CSV table of C-alpha atoms in Angstrom, one decimal:
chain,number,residue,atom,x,y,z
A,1,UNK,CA,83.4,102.2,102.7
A,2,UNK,CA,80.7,105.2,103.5
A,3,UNK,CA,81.8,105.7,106.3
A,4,UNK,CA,85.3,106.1,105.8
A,5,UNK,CA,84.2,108.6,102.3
A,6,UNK,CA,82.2,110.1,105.2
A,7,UNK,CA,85.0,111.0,107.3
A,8,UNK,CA,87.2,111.9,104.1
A,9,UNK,CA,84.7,114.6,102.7
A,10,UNK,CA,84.8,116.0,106.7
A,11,UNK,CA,88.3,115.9,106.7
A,12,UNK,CA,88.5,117.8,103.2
A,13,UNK,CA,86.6,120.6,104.4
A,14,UNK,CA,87.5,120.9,108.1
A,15,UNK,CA,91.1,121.9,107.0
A,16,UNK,CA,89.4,123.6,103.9
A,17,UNK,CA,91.7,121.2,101.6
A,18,UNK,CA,88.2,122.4,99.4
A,19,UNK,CA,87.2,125.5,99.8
A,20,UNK,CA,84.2,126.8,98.1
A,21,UNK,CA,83.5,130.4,97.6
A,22,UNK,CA,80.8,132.9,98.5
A,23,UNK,CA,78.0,133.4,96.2
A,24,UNK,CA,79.7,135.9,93.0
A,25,UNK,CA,83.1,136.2,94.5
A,26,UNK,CA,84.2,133.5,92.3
A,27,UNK,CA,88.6,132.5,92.6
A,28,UNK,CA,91.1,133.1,89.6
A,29,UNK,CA,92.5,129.9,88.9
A,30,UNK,CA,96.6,130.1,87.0
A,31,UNK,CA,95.0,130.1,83.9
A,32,UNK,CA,93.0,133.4,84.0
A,33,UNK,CA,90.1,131.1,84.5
A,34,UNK,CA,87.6,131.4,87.0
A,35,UNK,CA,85.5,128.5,89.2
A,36,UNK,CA,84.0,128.0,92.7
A,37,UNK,CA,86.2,126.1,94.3
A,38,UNK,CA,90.0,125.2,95.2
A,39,UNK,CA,91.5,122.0,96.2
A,40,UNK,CA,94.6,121.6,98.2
A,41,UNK,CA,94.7,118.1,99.1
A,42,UNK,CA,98.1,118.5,101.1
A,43,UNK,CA,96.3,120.7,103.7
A,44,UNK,CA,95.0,117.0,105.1
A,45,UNK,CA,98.3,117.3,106.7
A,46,UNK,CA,96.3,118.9,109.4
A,47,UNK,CA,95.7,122.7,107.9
A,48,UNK,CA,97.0,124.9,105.9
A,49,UNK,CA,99.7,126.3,107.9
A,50,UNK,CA,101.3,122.8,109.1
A,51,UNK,CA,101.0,121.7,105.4
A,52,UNK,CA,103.1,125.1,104.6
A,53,UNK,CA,105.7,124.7,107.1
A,54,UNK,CA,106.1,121.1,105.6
A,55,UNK,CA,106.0,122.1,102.2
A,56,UNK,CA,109.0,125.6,103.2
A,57,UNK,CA,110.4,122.3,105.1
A,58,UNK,CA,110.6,120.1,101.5
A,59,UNK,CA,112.1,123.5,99.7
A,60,UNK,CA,115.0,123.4,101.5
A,61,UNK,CA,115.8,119.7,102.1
A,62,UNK,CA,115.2,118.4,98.7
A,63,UNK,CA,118.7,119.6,97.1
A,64,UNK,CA,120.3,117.1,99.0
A,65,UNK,CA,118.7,114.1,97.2
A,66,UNK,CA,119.7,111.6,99.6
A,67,UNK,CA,118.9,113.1,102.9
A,68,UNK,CA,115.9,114.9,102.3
A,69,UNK,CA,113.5,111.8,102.0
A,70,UNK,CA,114.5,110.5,105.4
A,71,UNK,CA,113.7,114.1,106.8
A,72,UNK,CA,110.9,114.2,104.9
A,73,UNK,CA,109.7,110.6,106.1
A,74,UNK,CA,110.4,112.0,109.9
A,75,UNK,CA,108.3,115.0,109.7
A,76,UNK,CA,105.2,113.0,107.8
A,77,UNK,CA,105.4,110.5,110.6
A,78,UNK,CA,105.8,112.4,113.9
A,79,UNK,CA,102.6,114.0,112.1
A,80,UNK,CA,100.8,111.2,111.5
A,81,UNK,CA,101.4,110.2,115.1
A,82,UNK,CA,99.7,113.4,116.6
A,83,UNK,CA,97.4,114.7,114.2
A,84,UNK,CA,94.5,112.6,113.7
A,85,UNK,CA,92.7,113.9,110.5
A,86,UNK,CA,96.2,113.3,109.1
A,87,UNK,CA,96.1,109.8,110.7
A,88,UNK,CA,92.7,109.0,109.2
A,89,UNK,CA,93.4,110.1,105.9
A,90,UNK,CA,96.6,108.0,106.0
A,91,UNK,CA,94.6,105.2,107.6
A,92,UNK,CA,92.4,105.1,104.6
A,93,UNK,CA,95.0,105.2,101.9
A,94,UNK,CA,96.7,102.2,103.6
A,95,UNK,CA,93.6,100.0,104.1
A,96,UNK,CA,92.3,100.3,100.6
A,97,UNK,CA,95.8,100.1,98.9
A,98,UNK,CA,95.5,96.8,101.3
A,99,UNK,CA,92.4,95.7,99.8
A,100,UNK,CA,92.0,96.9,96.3
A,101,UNK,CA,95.2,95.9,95.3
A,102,UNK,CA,97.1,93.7,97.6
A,103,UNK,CA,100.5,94.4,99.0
A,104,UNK,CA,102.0,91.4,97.3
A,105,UNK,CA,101.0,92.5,93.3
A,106,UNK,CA,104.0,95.4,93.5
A,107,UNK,CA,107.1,96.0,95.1
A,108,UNK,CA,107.3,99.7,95.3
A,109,UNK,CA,105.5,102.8,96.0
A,110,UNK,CA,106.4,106.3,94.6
A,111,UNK,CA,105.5,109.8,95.2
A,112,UNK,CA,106.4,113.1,92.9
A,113,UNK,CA,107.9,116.1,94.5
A,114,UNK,CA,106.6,118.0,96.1
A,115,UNK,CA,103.2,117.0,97.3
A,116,UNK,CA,102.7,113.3,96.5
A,117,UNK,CA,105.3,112.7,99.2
A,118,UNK,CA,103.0,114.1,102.4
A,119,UNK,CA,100.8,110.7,100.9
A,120,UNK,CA,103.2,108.3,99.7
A,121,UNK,CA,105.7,108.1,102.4
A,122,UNK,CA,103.8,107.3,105.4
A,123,UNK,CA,101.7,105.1,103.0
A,124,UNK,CA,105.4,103.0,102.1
A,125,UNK,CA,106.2,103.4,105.8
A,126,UNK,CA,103.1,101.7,106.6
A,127,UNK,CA,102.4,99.2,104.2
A,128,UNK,CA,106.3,98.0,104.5
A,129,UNK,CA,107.0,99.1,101.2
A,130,UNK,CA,110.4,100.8,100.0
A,131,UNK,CA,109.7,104.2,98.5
A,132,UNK,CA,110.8,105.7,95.2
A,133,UNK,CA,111.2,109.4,95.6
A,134,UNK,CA,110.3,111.2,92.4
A,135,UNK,CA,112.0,114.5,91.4
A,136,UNK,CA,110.7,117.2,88.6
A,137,UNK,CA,114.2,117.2,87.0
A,138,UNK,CA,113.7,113.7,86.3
A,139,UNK,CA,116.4,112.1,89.3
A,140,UNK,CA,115.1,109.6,91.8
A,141,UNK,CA,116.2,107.9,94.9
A,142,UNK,CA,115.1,104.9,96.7
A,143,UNK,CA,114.3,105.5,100.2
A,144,UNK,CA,114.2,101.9,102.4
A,145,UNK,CA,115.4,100.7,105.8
A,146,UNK,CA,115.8,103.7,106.7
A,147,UNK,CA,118.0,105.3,103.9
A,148,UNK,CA,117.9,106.4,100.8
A,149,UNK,CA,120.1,105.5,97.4
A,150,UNK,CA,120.5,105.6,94.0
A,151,UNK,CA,119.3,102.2,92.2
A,152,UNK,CA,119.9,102.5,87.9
A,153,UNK,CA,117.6,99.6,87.5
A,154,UNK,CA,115.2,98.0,89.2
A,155,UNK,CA,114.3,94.5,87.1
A,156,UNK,CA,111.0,94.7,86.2
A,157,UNK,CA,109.6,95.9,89.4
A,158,UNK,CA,105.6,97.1,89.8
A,159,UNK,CA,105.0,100.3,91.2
A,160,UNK,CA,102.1,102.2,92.5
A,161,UNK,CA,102.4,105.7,92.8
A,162,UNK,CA,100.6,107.8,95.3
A,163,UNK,CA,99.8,111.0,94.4
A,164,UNK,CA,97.5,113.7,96.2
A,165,UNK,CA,95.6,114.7,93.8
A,166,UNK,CA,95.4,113.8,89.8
A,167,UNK,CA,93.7,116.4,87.2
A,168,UNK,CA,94.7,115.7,83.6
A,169,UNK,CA,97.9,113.1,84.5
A,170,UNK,CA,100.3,115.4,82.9
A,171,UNK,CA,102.6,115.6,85.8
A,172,UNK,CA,102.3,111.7,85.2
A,173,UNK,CA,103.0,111.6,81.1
A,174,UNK,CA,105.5,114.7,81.5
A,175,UNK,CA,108.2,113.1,84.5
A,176,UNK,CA,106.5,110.1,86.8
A,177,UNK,CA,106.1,107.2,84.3
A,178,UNK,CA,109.2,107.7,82.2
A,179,UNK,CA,111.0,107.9,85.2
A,180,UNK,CA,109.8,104.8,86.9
A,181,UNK,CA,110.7,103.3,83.1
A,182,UNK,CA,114.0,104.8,82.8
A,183,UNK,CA,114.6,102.8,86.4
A,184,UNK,CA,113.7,99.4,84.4
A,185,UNK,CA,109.8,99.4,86.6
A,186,UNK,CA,106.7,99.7,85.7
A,187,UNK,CA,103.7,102.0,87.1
A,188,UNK,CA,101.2,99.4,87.7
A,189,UNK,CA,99.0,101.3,89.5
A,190,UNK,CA,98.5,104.9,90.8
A,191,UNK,CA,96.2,105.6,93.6
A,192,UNK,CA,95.5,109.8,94.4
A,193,UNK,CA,93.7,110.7,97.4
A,194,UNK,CA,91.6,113.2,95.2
A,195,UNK,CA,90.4,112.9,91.6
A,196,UNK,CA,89.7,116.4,90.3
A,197,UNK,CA,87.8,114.0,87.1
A,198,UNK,CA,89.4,116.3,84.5
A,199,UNK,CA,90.5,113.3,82.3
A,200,UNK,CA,93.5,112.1,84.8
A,201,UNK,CA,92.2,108.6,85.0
A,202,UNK,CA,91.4,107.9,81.7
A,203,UNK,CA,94.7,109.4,80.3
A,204,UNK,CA,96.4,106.7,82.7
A,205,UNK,CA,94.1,104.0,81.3
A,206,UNK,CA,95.5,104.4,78.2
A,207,UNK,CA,98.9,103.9,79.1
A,208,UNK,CA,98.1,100.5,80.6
A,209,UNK,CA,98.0,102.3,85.0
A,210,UNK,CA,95.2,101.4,86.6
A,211,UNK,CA,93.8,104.4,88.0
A,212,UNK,CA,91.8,104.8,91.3
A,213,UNK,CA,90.9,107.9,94.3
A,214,UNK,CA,89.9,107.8,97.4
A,215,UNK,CA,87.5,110.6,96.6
A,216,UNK,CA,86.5,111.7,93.9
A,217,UNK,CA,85.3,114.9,92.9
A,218,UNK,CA,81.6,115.0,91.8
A,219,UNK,CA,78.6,116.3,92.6
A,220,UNK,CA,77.7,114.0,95.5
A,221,UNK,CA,81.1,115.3,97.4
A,222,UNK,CA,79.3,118.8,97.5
A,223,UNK,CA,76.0,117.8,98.4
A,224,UNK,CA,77.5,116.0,100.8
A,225,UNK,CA,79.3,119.3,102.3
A,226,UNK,CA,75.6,120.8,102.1
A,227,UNK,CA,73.9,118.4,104.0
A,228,UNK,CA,76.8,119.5,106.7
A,229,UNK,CA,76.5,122.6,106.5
A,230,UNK,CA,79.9,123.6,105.2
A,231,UNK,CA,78.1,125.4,102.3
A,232,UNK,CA,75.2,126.7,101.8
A,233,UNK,CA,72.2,126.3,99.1
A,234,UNK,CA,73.4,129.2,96.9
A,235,UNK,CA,76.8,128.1,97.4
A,236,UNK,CA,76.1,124.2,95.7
A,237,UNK,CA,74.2,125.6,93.1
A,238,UNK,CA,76.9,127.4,92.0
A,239,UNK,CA,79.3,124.7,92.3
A,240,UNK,CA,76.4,122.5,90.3
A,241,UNK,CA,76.2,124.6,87.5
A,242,UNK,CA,79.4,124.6,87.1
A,243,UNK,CA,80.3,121.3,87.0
A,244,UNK,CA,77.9,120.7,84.6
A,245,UNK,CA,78.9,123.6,82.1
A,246,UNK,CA,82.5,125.2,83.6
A,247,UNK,CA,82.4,127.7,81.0
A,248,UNK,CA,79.3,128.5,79.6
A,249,UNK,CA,78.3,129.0,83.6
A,250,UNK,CA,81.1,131.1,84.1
A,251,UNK,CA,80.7,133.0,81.0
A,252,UNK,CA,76.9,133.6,81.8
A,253,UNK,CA,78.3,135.3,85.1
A,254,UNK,CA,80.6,137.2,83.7
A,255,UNK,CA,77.8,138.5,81.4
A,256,UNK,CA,75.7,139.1,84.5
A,257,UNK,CA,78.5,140.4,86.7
A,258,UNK,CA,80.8,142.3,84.6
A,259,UNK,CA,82.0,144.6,87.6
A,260,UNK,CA,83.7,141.1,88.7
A,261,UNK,CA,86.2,142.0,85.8
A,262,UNK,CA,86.3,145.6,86.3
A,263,UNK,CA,86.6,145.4,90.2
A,264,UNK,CA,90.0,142.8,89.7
A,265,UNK,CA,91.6,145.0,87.2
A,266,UNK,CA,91.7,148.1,89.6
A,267,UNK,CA,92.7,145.8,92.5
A,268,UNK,CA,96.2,144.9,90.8
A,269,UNK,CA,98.1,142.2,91.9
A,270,UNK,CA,97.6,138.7,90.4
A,271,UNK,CA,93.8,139.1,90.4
A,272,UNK,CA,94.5,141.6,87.8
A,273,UNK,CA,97.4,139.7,85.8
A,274,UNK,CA,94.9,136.8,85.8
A,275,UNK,CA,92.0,139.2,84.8
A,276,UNK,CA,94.2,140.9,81.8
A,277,UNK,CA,94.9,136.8,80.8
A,278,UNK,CA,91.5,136.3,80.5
A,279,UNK,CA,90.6,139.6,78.8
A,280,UNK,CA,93.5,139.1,76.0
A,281,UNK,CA,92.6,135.5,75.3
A,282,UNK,CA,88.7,136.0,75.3
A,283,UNK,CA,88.8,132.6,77.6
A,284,UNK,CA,85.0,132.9,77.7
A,285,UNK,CA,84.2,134.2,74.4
A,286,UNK,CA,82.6,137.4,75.6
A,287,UNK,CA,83.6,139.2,72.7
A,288,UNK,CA,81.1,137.3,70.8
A,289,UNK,CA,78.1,138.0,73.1
């Protein structure tokens, strides 16, 4: 199994599905938080521009419910044909879904819109499985031999969702689970190709889903990257620190760097509506130093 986490951490930083950042020019995350790193999981489509024409391709299919997940199944697969990090990563999702679960302990897989679906649907395809295609406004369809319909209940049927990265699982409490309920199944299992290890798994635990990544976020996946030269010394250290103390390390920069703040204010834009969010909430408790 090395080998394949080898080939996963290549593939997560070949398509910079992580990207780390240079030494003090720290991202803005949503939240008016900062860190050292992003993770788009969907860019193991291939990069980051064939995973946005799929994603501009999903925004205008997924209105029509019933068509868009055999479009949607087309495009994943005439990828997965040509593109081999795609390929791989697939590969990998469908030989341990194989042999940490077995195909035979559930009958469906599922996928929430929008990204889950770039995973889940070649994994169904693959695996033989029918696919429940999962909507944020709570409707799903049920995409097998080829076309997709409306089922009201589905009889006690196990599940695994496949998600492409899990965080805190509140995409999962919020719409997946009671939508797999509402349909009369049960999520037995999820499996995401990245686990951010921000309380996802355990948050599923306790609702009974057993919870499992093909990789999963920690400090050996950036040593790892290091040993590879995809970052550099300064570069792990910061990620490091962070991960041991998100915001006291961030805070001590902020302390040591406070033209960081000053320098996104005048550049306007989001970096300054994030920087504003920050300043108003005193995220980092700055006021108190």
């Amino acid at each position: 199994m090395q080998t394949v986490y080898s080939h996963l951490v290549t593939y997560l930083f070949e398509t910079r599905a992580i990207r780390v950042c240079p030494k003090d020019k720290l991202f803005w995350y949503t939240s008016g938080k900062i860190g050292p790193y992003y993770i788009n999981t969907h860019f193991l489509f291939g990069s980051e521009e064939e995973a946005k024409r799929l994603l501009g391709q999903i925004d205008s299919l997924k209105d029509d419910k019933l068509a868009c997940t055999g479009e949607i199944h087309k495009a994943v697969m005439e990828q997965y044909g040509k593109n081999p990090i795609f390929r791989g990563t697939i590969d990998a999702l469908a030989a341990y879904i194989d042999e940490r679960y077995n195909t035979r302990t559930f009958d469906f897989i599922s996928g929430g819109e929008r990204r889950d679906w770039f995973f889940s649907l070649p994994a169904a395809s693959i695996l033989g499985k029918p696919h429940i295609t999962l909507f944020k406004d709570m409707d799903a369809t049920v995409y097998e031999n080829r076309s997709s319909h409306v089922r009201e209940n589905l009889g006690g049927a196990a599940v695994l969702h496949v998600a492409d990265l899990i965080t805190s699982a509140s995409s999962y409490t919020r719409a997946w689970i009671p939508i797999i309920t509402n349909l009369g199944a049960k999520m037995k299992y999820s499996l995401a190709v990245v686990d951010r290890l921000q309380g996802g798994a355990e948050a599923l635990d306790r609702l009974d889903v057993e919870s499992h990544a093909l990789v999963r976020i920690d400090r050996g996946v950036f040593e790892e990257a290091c040993r590879r030269e995809y970052i550099d010394e300064a570069q792990l250290k910061m990620v490091l620190d962070y991960m041991e103390d998100p915001d006291g390390s961030m805070r001590l920069f902020l302390m040591e760097h406070p033209e960081f703040l000053e320098d996104a204010l005048k550049r306007g834009g989001k970096a300054a509506e994030r920087a504003r969010l920050l300043i108003e909430n005193d995220l980092y408790n700055l006021n108190a130093k």
